PDB file of C-alpha atoms in Angstrom:
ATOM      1  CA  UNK G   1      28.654 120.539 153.687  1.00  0.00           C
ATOM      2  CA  UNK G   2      29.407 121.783 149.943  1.00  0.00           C
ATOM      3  CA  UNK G   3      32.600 120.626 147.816  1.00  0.00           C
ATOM      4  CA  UNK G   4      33.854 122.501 145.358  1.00  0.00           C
ATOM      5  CA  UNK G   5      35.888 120.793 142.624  1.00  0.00           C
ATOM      6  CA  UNK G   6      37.981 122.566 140.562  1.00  0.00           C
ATOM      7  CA  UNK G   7      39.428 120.578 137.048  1.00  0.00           C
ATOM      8  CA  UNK G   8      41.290 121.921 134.149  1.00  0.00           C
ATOM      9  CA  UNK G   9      39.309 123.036 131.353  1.00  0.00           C
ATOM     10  CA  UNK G  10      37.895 120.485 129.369  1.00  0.00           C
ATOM     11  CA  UNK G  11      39.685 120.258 125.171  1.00  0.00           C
ATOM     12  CA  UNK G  12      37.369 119.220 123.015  1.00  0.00           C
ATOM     13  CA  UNK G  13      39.826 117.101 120.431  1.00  0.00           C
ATOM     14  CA  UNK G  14      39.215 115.111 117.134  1.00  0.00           C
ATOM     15  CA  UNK G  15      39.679 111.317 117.840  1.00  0.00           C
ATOM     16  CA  UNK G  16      41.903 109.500 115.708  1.00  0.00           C
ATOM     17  CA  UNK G  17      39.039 107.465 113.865  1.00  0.00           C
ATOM     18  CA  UNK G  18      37.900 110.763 113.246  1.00  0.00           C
ATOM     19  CA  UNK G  19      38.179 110.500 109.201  1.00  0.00           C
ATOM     20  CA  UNK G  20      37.378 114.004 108.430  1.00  0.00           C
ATOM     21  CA  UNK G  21      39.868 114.612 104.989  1.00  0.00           C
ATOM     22  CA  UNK G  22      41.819 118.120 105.603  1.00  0.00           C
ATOM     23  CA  UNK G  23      43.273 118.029 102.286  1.00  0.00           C
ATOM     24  CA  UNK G  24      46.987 119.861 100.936  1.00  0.00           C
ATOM     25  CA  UNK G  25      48.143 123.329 100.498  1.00  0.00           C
ATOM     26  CA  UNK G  26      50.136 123.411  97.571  1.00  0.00           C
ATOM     27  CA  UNK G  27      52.198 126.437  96.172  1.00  0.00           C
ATOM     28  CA  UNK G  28      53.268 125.923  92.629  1.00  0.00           C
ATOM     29  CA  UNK G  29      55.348 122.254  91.780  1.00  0.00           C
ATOM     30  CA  UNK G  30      58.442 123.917  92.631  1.00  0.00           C
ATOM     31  CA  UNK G  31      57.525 123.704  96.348  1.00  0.00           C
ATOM     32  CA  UNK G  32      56.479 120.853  98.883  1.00  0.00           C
ATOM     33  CA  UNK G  33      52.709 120.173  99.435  1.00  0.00           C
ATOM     34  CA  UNK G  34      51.830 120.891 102.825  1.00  0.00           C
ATOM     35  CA  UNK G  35      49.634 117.518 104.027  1.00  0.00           C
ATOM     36  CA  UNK G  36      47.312 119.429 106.829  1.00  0.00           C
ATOM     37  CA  UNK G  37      46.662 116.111 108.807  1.00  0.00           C
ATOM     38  CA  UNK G  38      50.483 115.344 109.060  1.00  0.00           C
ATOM     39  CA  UNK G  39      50.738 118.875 110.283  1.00  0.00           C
ATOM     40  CA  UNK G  40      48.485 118.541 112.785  1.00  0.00           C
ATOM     41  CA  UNK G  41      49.774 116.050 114.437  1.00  0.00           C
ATOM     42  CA  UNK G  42      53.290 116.554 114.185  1.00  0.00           C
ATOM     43  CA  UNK G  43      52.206 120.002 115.570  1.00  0.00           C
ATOM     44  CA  UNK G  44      49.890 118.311 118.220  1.00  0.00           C
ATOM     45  CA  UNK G  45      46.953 120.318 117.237  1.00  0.00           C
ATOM     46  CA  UNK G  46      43.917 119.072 118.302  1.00  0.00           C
ATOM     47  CA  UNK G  47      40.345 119.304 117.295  1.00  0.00           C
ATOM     48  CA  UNK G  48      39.749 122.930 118.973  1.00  0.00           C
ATOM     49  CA  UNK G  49      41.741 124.221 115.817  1.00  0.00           C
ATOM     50  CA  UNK G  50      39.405 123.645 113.380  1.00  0.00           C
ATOM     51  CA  UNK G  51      40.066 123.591 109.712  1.00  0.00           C
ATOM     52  CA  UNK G  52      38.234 126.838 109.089  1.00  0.00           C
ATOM     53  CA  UNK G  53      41.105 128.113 111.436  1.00  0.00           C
ATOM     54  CA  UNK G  54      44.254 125.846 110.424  1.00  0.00           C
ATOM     55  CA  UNK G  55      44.073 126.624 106.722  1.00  0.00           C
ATOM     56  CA  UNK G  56      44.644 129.919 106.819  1.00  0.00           C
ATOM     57  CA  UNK G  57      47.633 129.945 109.078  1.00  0.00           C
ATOM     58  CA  UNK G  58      49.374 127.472 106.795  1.00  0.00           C
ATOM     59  CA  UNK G  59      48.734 129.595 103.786  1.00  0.00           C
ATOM     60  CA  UNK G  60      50.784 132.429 105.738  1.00  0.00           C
ATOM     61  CA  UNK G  61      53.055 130.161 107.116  1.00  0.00           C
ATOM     62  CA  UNK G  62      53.867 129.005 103.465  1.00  0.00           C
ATOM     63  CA  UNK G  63      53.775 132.175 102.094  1.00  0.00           C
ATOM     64  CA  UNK G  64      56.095 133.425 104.763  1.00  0.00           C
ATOM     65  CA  UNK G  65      58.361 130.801 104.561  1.00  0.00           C
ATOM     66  CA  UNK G  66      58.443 131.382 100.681  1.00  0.00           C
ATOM     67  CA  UNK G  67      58.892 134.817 101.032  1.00  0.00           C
ATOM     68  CA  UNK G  68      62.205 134.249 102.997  1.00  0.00           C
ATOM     69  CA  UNK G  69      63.157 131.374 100.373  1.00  0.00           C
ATOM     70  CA  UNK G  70      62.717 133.427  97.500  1.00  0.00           C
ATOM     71  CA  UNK G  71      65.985 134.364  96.297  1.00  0.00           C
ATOM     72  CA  UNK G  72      67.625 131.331  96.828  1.00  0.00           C
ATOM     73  CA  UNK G  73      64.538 129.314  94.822  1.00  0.00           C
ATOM     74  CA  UNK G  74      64.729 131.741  91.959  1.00  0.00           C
ATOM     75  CA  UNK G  75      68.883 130.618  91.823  1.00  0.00           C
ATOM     76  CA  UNK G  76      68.232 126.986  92.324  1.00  0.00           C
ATOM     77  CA  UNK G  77      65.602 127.257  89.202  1.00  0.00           C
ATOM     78  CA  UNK G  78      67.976 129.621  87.141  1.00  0.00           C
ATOM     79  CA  UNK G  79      70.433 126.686  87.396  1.00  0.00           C
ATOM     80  CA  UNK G  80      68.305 124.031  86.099  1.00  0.00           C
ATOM     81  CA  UNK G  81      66.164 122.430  89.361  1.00  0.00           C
ATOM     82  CA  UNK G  82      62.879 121.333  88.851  1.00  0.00           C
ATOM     83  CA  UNK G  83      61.847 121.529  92.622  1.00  0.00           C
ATOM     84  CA  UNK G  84      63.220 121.828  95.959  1.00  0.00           C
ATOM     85  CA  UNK G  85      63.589 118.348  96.230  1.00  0.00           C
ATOM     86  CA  UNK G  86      65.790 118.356  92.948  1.00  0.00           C
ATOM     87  CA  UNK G  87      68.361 120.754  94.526  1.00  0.00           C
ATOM     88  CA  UNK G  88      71.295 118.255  95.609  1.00  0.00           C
ATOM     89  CA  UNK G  89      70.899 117.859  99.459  1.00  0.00           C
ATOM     90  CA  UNK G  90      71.357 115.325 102.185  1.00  0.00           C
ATOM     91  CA  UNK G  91      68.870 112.451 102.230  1.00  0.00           C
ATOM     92  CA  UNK G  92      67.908 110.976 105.289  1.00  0.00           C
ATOM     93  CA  UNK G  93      64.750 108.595 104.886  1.00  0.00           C
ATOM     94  CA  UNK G  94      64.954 109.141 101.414  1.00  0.00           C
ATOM     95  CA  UNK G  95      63.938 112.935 101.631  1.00  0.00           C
ATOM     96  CA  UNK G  96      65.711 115.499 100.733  1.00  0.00           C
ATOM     97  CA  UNK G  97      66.616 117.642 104.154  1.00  0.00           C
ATOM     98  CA  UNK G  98      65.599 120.725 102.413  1.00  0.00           C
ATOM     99  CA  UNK G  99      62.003 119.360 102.168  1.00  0.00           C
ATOM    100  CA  UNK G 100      61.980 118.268 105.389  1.00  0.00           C
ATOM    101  CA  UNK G 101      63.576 121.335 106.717  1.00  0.00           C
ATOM    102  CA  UNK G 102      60.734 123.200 104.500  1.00  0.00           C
ATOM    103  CA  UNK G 103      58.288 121.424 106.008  1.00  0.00           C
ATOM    104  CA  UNK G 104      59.224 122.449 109.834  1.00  0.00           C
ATOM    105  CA  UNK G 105      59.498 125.915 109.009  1.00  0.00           C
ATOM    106  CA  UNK G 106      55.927 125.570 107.768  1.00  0.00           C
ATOM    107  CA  UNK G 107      54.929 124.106 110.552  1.00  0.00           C
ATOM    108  CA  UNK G 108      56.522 126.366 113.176  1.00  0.00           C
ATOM    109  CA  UNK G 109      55.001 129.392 111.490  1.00  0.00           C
ATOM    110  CA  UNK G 110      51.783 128.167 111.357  1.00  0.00           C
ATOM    111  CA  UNK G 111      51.800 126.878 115.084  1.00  0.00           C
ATOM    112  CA  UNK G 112      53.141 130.217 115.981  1.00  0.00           C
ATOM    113  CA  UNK G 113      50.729 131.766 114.343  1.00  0.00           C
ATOM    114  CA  UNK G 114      47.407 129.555 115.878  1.00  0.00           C
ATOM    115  CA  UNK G 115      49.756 130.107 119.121  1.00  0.00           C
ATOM    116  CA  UNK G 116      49.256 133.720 119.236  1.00  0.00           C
ATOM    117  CA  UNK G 117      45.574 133.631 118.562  1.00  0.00           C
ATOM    118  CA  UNK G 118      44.306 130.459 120.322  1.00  0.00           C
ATOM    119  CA  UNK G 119      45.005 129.080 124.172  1.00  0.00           C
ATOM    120  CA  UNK G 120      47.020 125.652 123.283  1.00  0.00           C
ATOM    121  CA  UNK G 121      46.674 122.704 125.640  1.00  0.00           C
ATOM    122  CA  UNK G 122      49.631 123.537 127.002  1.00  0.00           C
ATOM    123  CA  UNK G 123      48.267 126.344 128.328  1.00  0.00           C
ATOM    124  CA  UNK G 124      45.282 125.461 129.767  1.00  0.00           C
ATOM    125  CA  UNK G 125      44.930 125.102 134.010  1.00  0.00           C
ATOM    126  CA  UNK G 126      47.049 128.504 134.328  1.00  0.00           C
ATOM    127  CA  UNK G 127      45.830 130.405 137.622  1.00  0.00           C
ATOM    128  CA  UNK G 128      46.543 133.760 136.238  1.00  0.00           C
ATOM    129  CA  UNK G 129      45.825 135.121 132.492  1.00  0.00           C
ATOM    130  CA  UNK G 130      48.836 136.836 132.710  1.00  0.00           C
ATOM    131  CA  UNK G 131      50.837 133.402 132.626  1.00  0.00           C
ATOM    132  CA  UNK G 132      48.485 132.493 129.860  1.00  0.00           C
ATOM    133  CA  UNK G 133      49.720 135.213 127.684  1.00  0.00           C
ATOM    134  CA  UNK G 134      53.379 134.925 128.679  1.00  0.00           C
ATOM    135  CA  UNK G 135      53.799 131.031 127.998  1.00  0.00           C
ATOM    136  CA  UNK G 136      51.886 131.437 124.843  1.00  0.00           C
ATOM    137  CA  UNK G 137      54.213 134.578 123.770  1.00  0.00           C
ATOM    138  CA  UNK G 138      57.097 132.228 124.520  1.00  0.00           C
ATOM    139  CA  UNK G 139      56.026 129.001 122.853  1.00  0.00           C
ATOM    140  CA  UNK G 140      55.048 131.416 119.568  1.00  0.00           C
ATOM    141  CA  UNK G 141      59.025 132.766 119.922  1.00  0.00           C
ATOM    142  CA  UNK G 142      59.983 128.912 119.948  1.00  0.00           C
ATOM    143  CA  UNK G 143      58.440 128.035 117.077  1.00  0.00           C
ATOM    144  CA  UNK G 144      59.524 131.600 115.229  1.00  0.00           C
ATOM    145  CA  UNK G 145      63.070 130.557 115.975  1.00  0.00           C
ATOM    146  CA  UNK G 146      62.715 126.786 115.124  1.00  0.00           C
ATOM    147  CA  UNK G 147      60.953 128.156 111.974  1.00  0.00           C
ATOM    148  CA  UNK G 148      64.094 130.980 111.131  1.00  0.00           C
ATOM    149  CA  UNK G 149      66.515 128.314 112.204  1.00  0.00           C
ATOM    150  CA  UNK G 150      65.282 125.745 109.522  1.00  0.00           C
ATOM    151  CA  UNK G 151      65.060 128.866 106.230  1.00  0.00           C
ATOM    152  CA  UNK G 152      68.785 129.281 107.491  1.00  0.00           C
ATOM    153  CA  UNK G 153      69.708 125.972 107.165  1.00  0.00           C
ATOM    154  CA  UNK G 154      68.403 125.926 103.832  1.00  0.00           C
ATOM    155  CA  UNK G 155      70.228 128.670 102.797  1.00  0.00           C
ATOM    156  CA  UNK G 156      73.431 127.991 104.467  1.00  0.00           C
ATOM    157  CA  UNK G 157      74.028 130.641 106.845  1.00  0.00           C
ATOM    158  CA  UNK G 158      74.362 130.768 110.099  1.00  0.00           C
ATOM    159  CA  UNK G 159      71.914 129.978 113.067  1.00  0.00           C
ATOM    160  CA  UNK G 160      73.398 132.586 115.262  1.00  0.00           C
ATOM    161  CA  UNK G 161      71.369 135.425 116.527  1.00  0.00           C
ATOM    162  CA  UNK G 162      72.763 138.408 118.481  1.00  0.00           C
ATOM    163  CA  UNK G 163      70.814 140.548 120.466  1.00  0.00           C
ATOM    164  CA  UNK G 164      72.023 144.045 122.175  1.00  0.00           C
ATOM    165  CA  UNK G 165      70.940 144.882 125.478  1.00  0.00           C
TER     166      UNK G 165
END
């Protein structure tokens, strides 16, 4: 008699002792520093991203996100703002929302981005690669849209996205 057991893949992860520094990305003192440990676990990214891989995708995440903020920054410095945090905004926990909404978009874009390139946990276990691919496709959208939704909020406009079929 033979058994064959079948398990879900095993995820190598970083434990939480695990003191390994992972430093900031920082673009100019106008913007937020990006803390890459706070990002990785607010992003629940474990230790199969390594840093080799994460600090890229936050550099293009905060370029992107920059990119799409640009405008509106150069305004907010023409009238007088030191930083993103200076520009008059809600405060909840004694953070500006605009930092905090800066912050997700940063996120999202870099978790789509590691999305799109690496398997995530929460794909893992899937019968079929083609399921793989499609919840990965879909979790990258998610975090594209929480990513656009939080630049909009910045800026003001709306959330609203229309799409012709």
């Amino acid at each position: 008699m033979s058994i064959i057991a079948a398990a879900p893949p095993l995820v190598r992860t970083t434990p939480p002792s695990d003191p390994a520094p992972l430093g900031t990305v920082t673009a100019g003192s106008w913007w937020p520093d990006i803390d890459l440990a706070k990002l990785r676990d607010a992003m629940r990214l474990d230790g199969t991203i390594t840093p080799q891989r994460l600090l890229p995708a936050v550099q293009e995440a905060m370029a992107n996100t920059i990119g799409l903020l640009s405008t509106w920054a150069t305004e907010r410095e023409a009238e007088g703002y030191a930083s993103l945090a200076a520009v008059p905004a809600l405060q909840i926990d004694s953070e500006s929302i605009n930092v905090q909404r800066f912050r997700r978009a940063v996120y999202s874009h870099a978790k789509a981005n590691l999305l799109e390139r690496y398997s995530d946990y929460d794909t893992t276990g899937r019968a079929r690669k083609d399921d793989q691919e499609e919840t990965r496709e879909g979790q990258a959208e998610q975090h594209r849209r929480d990513a656009t939704w939080s630049v909009r909020d910045i800026l003001g406009t709306t959330r609203l996205t229309v799409e012709l079929i």
